[in-house]
Structures are given as C-alpha cells and as structure tokens.
CSV table of C-alpha atoms and ligand atoms in Angstrom, one decimal:
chain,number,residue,atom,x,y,z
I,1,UNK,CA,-74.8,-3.6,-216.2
I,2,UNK,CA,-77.6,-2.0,-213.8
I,3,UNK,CA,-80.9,-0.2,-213.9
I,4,UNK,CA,-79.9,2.7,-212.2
I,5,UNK,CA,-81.8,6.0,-211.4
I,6,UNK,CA,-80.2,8.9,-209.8
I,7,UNK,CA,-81.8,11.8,-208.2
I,8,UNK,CA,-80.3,15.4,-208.4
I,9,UNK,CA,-81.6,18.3,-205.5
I,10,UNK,CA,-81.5,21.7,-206.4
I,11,UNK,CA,-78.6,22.7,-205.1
I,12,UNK,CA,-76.7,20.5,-207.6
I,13,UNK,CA,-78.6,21.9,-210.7
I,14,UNK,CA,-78.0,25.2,-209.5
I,15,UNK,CA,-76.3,26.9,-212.0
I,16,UNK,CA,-74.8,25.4,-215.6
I,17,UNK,CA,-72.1,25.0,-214.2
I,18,UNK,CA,-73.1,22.8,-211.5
I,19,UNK,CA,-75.7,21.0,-214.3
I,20,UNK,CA,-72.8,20.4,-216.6
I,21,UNK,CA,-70.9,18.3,-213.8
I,22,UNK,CA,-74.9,16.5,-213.0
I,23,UNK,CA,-73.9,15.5,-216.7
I,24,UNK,CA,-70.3,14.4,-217.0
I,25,UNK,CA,-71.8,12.0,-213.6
I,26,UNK,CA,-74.3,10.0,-215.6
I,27,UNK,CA,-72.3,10.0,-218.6
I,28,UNK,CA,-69.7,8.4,-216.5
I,29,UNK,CA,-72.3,6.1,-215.2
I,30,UNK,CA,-74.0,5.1,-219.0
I,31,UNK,CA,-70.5,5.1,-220.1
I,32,UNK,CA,-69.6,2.2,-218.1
I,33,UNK,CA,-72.4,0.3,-219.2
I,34,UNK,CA,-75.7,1.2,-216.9
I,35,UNK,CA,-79.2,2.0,-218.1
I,36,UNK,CA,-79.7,5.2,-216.8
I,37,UNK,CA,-82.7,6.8,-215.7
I,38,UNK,CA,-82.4,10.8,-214.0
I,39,UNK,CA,-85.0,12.8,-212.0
I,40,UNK,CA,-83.7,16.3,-210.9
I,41,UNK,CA,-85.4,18.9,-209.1
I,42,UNK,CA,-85.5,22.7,-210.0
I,43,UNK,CA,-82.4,24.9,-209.8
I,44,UNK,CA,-82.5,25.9,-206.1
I,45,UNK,CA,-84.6,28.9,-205.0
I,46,UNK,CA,-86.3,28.3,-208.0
I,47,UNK,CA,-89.8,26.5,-206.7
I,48,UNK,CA,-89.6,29.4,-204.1
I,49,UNK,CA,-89.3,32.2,-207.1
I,50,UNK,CA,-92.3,31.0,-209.0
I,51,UNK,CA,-94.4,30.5,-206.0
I,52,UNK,CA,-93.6,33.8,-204.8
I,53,UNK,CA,-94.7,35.5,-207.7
I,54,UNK,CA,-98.3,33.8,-207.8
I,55,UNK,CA,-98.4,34.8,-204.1
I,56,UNK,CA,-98.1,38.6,-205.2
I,57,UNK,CA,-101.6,38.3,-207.2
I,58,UNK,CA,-103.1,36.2,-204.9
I,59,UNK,CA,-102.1,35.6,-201.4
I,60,UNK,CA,-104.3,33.4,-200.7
I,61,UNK,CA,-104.5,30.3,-203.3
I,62,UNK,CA,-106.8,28.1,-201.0
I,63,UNK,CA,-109.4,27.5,-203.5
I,64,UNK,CA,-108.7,24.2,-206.0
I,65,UNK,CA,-109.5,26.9,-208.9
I,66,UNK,CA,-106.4,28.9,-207.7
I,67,UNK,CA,-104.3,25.5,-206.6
I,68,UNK,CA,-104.0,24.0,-210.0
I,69,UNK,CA,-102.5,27.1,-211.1
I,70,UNK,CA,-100.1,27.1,-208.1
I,71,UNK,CA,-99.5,23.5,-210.1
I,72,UNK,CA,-99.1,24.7,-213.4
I,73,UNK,CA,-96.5,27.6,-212.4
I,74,UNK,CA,-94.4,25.4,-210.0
I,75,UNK,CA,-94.2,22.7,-212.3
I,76,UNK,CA,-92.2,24.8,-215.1
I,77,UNK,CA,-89.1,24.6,-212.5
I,78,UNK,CA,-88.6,20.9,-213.3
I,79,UNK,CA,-89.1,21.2,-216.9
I,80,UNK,CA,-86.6,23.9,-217.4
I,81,UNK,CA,-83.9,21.5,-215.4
I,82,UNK,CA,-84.7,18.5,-217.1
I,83,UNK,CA,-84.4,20.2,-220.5
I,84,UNK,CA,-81.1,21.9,-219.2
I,85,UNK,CA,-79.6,19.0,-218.2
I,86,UNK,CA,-80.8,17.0,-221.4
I,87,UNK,CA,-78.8,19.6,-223.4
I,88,UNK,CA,-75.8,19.3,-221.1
I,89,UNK,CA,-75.7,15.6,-221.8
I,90,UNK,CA,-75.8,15.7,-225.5
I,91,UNK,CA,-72.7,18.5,-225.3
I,92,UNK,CA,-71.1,15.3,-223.4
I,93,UNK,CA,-71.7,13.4,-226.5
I,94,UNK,CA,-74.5,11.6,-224.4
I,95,UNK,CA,-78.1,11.0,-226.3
I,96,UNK,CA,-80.3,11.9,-223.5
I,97,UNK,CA,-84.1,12.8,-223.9
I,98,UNK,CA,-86.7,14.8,-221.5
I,99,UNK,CA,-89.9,13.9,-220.4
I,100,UNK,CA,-92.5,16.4,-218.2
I,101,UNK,CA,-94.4,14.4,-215.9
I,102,UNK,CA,-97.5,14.1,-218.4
I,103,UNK,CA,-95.5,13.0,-220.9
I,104,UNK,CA,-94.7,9.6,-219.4
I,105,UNK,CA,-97.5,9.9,-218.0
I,106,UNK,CA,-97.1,9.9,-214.4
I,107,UNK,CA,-100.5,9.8,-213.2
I,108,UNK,CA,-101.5,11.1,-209.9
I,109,UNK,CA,-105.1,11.7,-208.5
I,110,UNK,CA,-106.2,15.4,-208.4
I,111,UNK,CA,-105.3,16.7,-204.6
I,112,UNK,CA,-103.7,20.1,-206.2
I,113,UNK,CA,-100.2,20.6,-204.3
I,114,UNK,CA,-99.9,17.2,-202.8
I,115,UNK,CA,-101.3,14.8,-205.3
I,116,UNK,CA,-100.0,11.3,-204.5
I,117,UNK,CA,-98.7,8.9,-208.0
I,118,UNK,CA,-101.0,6.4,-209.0
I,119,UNK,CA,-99.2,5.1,-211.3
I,120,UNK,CA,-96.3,5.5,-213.6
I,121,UNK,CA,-96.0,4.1,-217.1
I,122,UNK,CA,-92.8,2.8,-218.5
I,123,UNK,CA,-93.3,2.1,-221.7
I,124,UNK,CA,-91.8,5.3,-223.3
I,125,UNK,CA,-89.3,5.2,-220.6
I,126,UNK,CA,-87.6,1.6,-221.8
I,127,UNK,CA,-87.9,2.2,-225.7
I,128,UNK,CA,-85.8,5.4,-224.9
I,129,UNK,CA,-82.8,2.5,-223.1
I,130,UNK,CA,-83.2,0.5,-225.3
I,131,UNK,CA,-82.1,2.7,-227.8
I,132,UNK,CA,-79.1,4.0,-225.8
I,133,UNK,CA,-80.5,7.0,-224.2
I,134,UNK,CA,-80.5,9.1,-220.8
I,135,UNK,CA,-84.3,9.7,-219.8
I,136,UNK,CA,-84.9,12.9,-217.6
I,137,UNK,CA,-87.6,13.0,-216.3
I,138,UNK,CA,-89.1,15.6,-214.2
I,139,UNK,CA,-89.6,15.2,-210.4
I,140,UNK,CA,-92.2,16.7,-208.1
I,141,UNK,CA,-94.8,16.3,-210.8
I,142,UNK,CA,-97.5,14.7,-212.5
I,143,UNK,CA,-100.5,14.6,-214.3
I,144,UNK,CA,-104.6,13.8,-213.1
I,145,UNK,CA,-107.6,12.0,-214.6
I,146,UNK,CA,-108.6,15.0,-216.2
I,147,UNK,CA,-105.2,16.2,-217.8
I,148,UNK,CA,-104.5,18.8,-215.0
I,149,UNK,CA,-100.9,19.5,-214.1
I,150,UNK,CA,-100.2,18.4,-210.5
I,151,UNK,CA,-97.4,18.9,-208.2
I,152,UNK,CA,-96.5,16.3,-205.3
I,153,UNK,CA,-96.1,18.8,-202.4
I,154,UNK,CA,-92.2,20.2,-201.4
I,155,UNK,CA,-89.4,18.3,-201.8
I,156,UNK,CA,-91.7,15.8,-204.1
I,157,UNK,CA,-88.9,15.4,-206.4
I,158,UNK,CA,-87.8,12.2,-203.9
I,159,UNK,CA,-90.5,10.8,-204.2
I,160,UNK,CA,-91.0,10.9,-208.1
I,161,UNK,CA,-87.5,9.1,-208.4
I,162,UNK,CA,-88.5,6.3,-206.1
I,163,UNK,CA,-91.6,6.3,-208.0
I,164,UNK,CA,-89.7,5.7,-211.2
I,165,UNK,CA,-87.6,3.5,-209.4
I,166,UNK,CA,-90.1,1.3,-208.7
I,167,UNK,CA,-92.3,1.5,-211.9
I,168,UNK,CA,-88.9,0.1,-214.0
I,169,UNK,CA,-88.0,-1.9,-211.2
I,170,UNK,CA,-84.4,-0.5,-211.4
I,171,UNK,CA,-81.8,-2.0,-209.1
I,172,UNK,CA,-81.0,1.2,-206.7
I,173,UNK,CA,-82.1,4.5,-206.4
I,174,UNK,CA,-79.2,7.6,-205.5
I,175,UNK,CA,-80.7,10.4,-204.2
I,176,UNK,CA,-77.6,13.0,-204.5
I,177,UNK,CA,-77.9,15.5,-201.9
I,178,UNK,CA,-76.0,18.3,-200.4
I,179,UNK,CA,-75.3,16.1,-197.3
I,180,UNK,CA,-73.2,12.7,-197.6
I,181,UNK,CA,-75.4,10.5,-196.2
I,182,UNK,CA,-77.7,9.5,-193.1
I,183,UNK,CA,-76.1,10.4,-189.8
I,184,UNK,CA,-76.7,9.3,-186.8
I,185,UNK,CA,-78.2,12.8,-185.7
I,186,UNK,CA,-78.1,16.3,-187.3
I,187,UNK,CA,-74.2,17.4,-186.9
I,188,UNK,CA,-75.7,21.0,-186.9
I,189,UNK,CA,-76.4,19.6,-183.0
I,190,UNK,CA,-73.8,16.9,-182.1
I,191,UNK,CA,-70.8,17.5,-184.6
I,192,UNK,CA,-70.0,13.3,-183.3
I,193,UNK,CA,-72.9,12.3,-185.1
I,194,UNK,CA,-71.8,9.8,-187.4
I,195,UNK,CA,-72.5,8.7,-191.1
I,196,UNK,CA,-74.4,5.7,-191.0
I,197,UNK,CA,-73.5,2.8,-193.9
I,198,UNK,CA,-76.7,1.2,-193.7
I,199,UNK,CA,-79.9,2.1,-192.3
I,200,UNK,CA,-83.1,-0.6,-191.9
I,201,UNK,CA,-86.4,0.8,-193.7
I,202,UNK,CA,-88.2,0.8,-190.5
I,203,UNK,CA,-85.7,3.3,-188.9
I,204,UNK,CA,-85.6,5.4,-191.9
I,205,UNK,CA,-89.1,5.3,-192.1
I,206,UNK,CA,-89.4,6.3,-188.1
I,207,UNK,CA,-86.5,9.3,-188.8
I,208,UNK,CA,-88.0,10.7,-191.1
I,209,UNK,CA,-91.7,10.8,-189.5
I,210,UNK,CA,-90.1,11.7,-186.6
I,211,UNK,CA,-88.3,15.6,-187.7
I,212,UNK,CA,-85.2,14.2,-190.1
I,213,UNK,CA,-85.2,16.3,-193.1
I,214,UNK,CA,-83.0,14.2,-195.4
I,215,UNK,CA,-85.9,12.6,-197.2
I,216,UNK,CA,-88.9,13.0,-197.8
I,217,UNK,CA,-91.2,10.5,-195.7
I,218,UNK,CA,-93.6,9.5,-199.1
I,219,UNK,CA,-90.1,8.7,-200.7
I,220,UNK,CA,-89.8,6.4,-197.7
I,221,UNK,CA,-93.0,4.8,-197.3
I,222,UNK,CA,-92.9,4.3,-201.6
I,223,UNK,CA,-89.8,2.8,-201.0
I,224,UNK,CA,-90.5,0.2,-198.5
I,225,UNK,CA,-94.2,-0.5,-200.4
I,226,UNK,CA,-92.1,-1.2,-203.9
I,227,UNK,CA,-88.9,-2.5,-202.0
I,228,UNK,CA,-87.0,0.1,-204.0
I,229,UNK,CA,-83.0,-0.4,-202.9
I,230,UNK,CA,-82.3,3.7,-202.0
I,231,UNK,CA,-79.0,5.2,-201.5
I,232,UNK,CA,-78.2,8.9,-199.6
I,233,UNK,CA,-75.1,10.4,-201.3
I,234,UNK,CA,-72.9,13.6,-201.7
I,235,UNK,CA,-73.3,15.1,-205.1
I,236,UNK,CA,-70.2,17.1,-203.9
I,237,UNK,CA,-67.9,14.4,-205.1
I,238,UNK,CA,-65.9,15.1,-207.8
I,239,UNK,CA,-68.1,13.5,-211.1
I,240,UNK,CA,-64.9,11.9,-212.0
I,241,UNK,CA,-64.7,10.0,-208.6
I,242,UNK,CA,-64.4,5.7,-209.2
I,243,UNK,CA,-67.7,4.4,-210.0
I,244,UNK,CA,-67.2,1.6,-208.2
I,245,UNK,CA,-66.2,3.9,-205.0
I,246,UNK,CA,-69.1,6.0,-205.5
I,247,UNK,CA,-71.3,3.0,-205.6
I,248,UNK,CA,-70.5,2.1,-202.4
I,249,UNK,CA,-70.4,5.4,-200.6
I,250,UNK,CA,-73.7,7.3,-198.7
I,251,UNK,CA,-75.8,5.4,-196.6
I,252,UNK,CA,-78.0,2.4,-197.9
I,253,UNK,CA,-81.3,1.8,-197.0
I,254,UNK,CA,-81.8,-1.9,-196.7
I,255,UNK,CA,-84.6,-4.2,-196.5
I,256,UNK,CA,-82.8,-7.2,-194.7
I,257,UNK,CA,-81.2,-7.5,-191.4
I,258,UNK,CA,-78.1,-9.0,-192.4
I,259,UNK,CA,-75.0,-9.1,-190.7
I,260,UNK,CA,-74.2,-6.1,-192.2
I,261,UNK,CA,-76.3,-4.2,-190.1
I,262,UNK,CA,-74.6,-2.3,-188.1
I,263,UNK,CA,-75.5,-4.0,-184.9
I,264,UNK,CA,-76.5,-0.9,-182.8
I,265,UNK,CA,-79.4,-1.2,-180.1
I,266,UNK,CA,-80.3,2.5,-181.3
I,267,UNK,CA,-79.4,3.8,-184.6
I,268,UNK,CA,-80.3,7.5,-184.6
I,269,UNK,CA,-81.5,10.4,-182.3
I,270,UNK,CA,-84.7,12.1,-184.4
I,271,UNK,CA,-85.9,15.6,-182.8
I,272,UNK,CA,-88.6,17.9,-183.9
I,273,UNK,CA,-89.7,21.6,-182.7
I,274,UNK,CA,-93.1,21.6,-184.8
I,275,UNK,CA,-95.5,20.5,-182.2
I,276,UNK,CA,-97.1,22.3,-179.5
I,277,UNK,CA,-98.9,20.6,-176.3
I,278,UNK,CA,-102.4,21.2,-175.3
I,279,UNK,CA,-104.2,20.1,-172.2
I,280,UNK,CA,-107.7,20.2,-171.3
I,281,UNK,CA,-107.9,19.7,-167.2
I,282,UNK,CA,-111.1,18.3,-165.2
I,283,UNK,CA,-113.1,16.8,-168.0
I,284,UNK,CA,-115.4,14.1,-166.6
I,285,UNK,CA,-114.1,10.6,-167.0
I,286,UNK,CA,-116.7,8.3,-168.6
I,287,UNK,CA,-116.6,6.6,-172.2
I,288,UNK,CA,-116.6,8.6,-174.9
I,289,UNK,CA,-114.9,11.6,-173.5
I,290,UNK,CA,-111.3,11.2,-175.5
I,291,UNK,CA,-113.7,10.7,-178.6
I,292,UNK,CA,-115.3,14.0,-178.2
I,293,UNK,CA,-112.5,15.7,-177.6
I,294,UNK,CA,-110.1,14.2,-180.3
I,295,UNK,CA,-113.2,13.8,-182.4
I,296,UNK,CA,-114.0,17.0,-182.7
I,297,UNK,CA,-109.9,18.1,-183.4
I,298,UNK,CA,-110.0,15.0,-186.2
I,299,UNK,CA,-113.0,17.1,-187.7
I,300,UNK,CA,-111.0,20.5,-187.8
I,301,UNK,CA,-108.8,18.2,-189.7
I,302,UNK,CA,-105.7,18.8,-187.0
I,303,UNK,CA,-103.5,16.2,-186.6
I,304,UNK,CA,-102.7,14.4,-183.5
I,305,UNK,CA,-99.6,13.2,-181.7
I,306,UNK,CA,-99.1,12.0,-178.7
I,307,UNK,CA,-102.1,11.7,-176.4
I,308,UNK,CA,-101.5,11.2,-172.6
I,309,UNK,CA,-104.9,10.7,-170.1
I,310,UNK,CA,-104.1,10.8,-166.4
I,311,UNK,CA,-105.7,8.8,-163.8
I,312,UNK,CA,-108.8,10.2,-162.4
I,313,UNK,CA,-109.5,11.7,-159.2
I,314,UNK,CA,-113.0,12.3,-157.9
I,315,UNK,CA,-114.5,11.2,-162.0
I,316,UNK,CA,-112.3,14.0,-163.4
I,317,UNK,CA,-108.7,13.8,-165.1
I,318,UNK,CA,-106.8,15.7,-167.7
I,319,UNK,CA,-106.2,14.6,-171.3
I,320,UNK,CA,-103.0,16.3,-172.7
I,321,UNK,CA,-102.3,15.7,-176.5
I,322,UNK,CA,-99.8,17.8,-179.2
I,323,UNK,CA,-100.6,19.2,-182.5
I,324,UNK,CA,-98.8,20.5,-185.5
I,325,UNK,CA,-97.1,23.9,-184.1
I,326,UNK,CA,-99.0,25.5,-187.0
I,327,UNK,CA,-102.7,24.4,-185.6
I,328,UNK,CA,-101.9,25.3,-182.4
I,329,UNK,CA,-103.7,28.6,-182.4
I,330,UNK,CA,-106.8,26.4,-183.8
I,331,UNK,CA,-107.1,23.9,-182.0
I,332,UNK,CA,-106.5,26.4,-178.1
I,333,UNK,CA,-109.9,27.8,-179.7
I,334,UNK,CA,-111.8,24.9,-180.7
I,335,UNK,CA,-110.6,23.7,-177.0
I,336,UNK,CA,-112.1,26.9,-175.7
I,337,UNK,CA,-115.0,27.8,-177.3
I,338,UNK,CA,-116.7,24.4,-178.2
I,339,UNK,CA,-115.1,21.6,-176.2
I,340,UNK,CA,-114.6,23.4,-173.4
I,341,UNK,CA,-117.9,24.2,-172.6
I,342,UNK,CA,-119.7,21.2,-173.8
I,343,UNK,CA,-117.6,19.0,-171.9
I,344,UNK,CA,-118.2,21.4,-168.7
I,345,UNK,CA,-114.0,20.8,-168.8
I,346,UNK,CA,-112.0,23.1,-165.8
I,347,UNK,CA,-109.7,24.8,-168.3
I,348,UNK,CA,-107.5,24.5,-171.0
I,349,UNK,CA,-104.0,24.9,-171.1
I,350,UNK,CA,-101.6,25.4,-174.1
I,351,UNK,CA,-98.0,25.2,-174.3
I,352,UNK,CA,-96.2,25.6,-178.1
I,353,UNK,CA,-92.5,25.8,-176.4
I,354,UNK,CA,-92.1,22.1,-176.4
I,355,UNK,CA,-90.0,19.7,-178.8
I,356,UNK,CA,-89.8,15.8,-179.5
I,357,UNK,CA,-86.7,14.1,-179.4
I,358,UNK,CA,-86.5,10.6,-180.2
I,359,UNK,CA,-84.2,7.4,-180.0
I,360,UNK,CA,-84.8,4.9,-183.3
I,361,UNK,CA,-83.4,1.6,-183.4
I,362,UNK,CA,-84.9,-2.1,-184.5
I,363,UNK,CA,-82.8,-3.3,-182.0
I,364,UNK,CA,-85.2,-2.1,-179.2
I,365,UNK,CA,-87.4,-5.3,-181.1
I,366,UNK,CA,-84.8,-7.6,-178.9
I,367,UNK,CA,-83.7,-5.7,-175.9
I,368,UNK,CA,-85.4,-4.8,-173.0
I,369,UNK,CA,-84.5,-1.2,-170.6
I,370,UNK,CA,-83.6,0.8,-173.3
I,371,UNK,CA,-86.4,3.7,-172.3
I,372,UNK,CA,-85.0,3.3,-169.2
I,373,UNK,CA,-81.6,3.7,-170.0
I,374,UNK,CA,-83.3,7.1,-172.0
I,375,UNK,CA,-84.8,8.3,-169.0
I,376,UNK,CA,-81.5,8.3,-166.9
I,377,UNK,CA,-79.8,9.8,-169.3
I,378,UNK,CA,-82.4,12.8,-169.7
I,379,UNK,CA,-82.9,12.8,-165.5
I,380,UNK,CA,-78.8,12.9,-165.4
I,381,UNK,CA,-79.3,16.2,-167.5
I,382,UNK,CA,-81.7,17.7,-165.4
I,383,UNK,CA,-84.5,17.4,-167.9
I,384,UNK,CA,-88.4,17.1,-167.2
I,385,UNK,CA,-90.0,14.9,-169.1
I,386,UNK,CA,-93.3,15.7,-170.3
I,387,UNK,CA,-94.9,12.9,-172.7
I,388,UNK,CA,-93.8,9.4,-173.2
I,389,UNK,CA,-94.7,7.8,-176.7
I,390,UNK,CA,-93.3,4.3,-177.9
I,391,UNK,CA,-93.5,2.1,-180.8
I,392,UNK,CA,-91.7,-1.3,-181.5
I,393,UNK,CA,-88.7,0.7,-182.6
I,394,UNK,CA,-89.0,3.9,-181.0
I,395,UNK,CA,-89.4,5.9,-177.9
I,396,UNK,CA,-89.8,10.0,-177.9
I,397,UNK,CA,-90.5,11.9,-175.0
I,398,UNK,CA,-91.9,15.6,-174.9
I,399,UNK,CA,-89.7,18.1,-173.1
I,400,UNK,CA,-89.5,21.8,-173.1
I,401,UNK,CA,-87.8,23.2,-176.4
I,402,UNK,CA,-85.0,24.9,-174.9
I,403,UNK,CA,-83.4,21.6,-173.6
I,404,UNK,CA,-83.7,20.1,-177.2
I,405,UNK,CA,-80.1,20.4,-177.7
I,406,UNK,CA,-78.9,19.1,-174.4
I,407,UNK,CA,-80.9,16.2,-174.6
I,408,UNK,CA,-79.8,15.4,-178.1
I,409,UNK,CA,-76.8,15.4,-176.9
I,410,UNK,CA,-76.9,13.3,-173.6
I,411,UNK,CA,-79.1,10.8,-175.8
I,412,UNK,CA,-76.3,10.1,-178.5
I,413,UNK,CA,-73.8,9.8,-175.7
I,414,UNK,CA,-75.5,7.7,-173.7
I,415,UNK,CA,-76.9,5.3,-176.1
I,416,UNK,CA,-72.7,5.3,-177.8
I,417,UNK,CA,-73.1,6.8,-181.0
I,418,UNK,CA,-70.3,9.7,-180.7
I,419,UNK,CA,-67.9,8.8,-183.3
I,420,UNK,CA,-65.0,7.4,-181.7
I,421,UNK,CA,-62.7,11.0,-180.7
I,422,UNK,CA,-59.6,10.3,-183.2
L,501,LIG,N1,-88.7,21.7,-206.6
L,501,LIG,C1,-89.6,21.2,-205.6
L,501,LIG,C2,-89.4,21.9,-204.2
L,501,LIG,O1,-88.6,22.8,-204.1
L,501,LIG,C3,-89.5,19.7,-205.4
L,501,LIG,C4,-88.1,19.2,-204.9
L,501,LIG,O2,-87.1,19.9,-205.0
L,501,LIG,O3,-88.1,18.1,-204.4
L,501,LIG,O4,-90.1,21.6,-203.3
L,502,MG,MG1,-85.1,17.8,-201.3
C-alpha cells in the first residue's frame, strides 16, 4: 500500500466520457489498496474559453485590479473537473471528496497569474484517507495572504500535484499525459526518438528549461527541491490495464545514478525557436560596459540568454546576447534609442530567425569532447554556428531557425539515440 498522487491533463478530462474512465483508473488504483490523492486540470480548451471571454471586455488585463479577476474566472475550470470527476467516482462506488485550492488551503503569495505555492496544508487532506476517500483537489490554483484566488500561471496544474506530492510526502507522482513518456527528442522531428525509462532530475530539469514542453519546469524544480519521485505516463492506456504494468510504464524521473540509468553520454536533444539574437557592434571595451548594456535590459525586466563578447580590436568589440522572441521588438529599441547612444556604440543589429538546440546528458560530467563531437556533427551538416553556451550537463549552440530540424536530426544521430531500425 502506497501514497500515491496522480495528475490528469485536460485532454483526459475532456468529456464525461473521458472523466468516467479518469475514474474507473483510481478506483482501480484505491481498490487495490493505495491512498490516493488526484489533481486534474480543466477539460481541455477550457482555461482558453474563460480567458477568452474576460479578453472580450477587457483586452488588456495588465493591471493587478484586473489580474485577480483573470484569477477568479480561470480558476472555475478546475473546480468544475474536480467536482465532475468526484461525482464520477462515487457512481464507481468510490467515496471521493473535492477540494478548491482555498479549501486545503494551498497558499500561494499574491503575484496574480503566476503566484508561486508557499505552502500546502495536509491536514484535511489525510483525515479524508484515513477515512477511505479519493481527495481531488484542484490544480493550477491557490489562495494568498489576503483570501484572493490565485492561479499558478499555464499548465500550473503540474506543478500543484508535485506540490501535493510533496506536502503528504507520497511515494510517486504520475502525471498522465497525452504523450507516453519522455523521449529522447520530440518525434514530431525525429520519428527515432526514443522513450526514455528513466531520466536524472538534472536532465529533466535542463529539458525542460531548455524548449521540452512535457512538463512544466516549476513542476521540475518542486520536484527536485522536495525529492518528489515523478512519473510521465499515457493516460491512453486502457483504465483496466495491470496495475502493476502501469506502475512500471512512462519514464521515471530519478534522483540516483544507479545502474539503472541508462548509461548514455547524452540523453536527449532539447530545441527552442523562442529567442531572438541581438548584437550591439563597436561599443568601447573598458569595465562596466556588459553592465550597462545588460543592466539596463535587466531593468526593462527582459530576460537574458546567452551572452557572447568578442575580442577587441582597436578598444572596441561587439557583445551579442538573445532574448525572449516576444521582447525582441523591446529590447532592438531600448538598444537604439538609449544604449546606443550613451554608449557611443557603431550599430545595433537584430536577428529573431534564430533557434537553440541542445544536447543534455550528466554523462558529459565524466567525458571529455563531446561539444566537439556536436560541432562535427553540425559542420558535417553544413550548419553555422552562431552562439556556444555550456553547463556541466549541457551544450546549445545558436543557429539559424530554418536548420532546426536538420540539426536535431544530425545531433540524435550522431550522439546514437535513433532507436535501433527493427
Ligand atoms: N488549466 C490550466 C491551463 O490550461 C492549467 C493546466 O492545465 O495545467 O493552463
Ligand atoms: Mg499540461
């Protein structure tokens, strides 16, 4: 008998239909003996619905005034699904109960449409197991200092059920998803990419900063802070699949190194088209320069990427650096118009066509030439490298965006992660 807490997407509570089979799943699950805990998101397209219509009376809903009712209309997704699926439980013969986020409480701090959980309390949550009940409780949401409805920003719901996770400190969290697990790269791009049965929490952490959609990264970085035991898996199975078989299928995220890592020097191919390059050419080289450049980005509150400076010829060089794609408009102006001319800078240049691909792996920890081995691959292809970043257990490079695909490609080749052709 486990502490177990499974997380449902949208897609699966999509219809009745879909939510009566989210049912018959966890009643399977209680039946054989586990304490279960649920956290579902809102039937799909329905977060994008409400939002929608509090967009048609006011397009703009910048001001906190306006965002807490972006909160307050958002949140009512998750409360119809968790009452939905309560319902569809007790039809199963299952006692199940309901909670909304403030009814647990789950208490976040105020930052309207992405608060962050402070803390989660778990005392309603055990009396409800202990006396035999399902508790659903909703994800994506919680509640502030003040009693003001908050919602965790999109695809929150992940987050909440790690959350949970960790406040009951349940053995495994399964996030059931509409893809079976974590692959190697997106198949949408290399139809080799592979399933993976384990991933290390560094790598998933690096995937998903680094452009993999499958979780959310605060689900991530929750995970590894509260050493949460997470599990990516198809909630296409049939419900009445072998527990024990489902147990054991998806792609764990694990915490040790153990020999059952799969013992691969890279483990996945991460690539992202949201960024956009900007360089600023002949600015003077002396201290304080990438500070008053990047300082006075940081103060339009852009975020910053990777950051190249070239040598310098004659005291002048060029400091390239890439930016949400989103920003990029900004920041070419705040280049132009202020550091530009303060800097007495040459010119600026701007380029949003670009894309980051990326090689993860903790094996890079222990091997040496495995950029290298990156770069030939790419160079084999043709491709221009733009920007190098590395970490411990990661290397991207920058590279125009229409060559994304091709070097995806090339990269899982090279580095052997094309499933074996059958
Ligand atoms: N329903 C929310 C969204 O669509 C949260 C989630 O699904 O994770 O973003
Ligand atoms: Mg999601």
């Amino acid at each position: 008998m486990a502490l177990i807490v499974h997380k449902y997407g949208g897609t699966s509570m999509g219809s009745t239909e879909r939510i009566r089979n989210v049912a018959k799943r966890v009643a399977k699950w209680a039946r054989a003996g586990h304490r279960m805990v649920v956290v579902p998101s809102a039937m799909s397209g329905e977060t994008n619905r409400l939002l929608g219509l509090a967009k048609e009376l006011l397009p703009d809903a910048h001001d906190p005034a306006a965002q807490r009712e972006l909160d307050m209309i958002a949140s009512t997704g998750e409360q119809v699904s968790v009452g939905l699926l309560a319902l569809a439980l007790q039809a199963e013969g299952q006692p199940a109960v309901s909670y909304a986020g403030w009814q647990v409480p789950v208490k976040t701090n105020s930052a309207y449409t992405k608060a962050r959980i402070e803390s989660i309390d778990d005392a309603r949550i055990n009396a409800d197991l202990d006396a035999g009940r399902v508790v659903i409780i909703t994800g994506f949401q919680g509640i502030d200092s003040l009693g003001h409805i908050t919602t965790l920003g999109r695809g929150g719901s992940d987050t909440s059920a790690v959350a949970v996770a960790a406040a009951i400190k349940a053995d495994e969290c399964l996030i059931y998803t509409d893809v079976d697990g974590v692959y190697t790269t997106d198949p949408r791009v290399v139809p080799e990419a592979r399933r993976l049965q384990t991933i290390s929490f560094e790598e998933m952490l690096e995937m998903a900063s680094l452009g993999s959609k499958v979780l959310q990264i605060r689900s991530v970085e929750f995970a590894g802070k509260y050493r949460v035991p997470l599990r990516v898996l198809s909630s296409f199975t049939p419900w009445d699949i072998d527990l024990a078989e489902e147990a054991k299928s998806g792609t764990l995220i694990t915490f040790e190194e153990d020999e059952k890592m799969e013992k691969a020097v890279v483990s996945g191919i991460a690539f992202n088209r949201d960024e956009a390059k900007v360089t600023i050419l002949g600015v003077p080289d002396k201290p304080g320069i990438a500070y008053q450049i990047l300082g006075a980005v940081a103060e339009a509150n852009i975020d910053v990427d990777v950051i190249i400076q070239n040598v310098s010829h004659d005291g002048r060089t060029d400091f390239s650096f890439t930016v949400p794609r989103a920003d990029y408009k900004r920041v070419m102006e705040l280049l132009e118009t202020k550091v530009q001319p303060e800097l007495g800078a040459s010119k600026v240049m701007g380029d949003a066509k670009i894309c980051k691909v990326s090689i993860v792996g903790i094996g890079m920890k222990s091997h040496v030439g495995v950029a290298a081995k990156m770069f030939r691959a790419l160079s084999e292809d043709g491709i221009n490298i733009q920007m190098i970043s590395t970490s411990e257990i990661k290397t991207s490079v920058v590279i125009d965006e229409k060559y994304m695909e091709l070097a995806v490609r090339a990269l899982h080749r090279a580095f052997d992660l094309d499933a074996p052709s059958a």
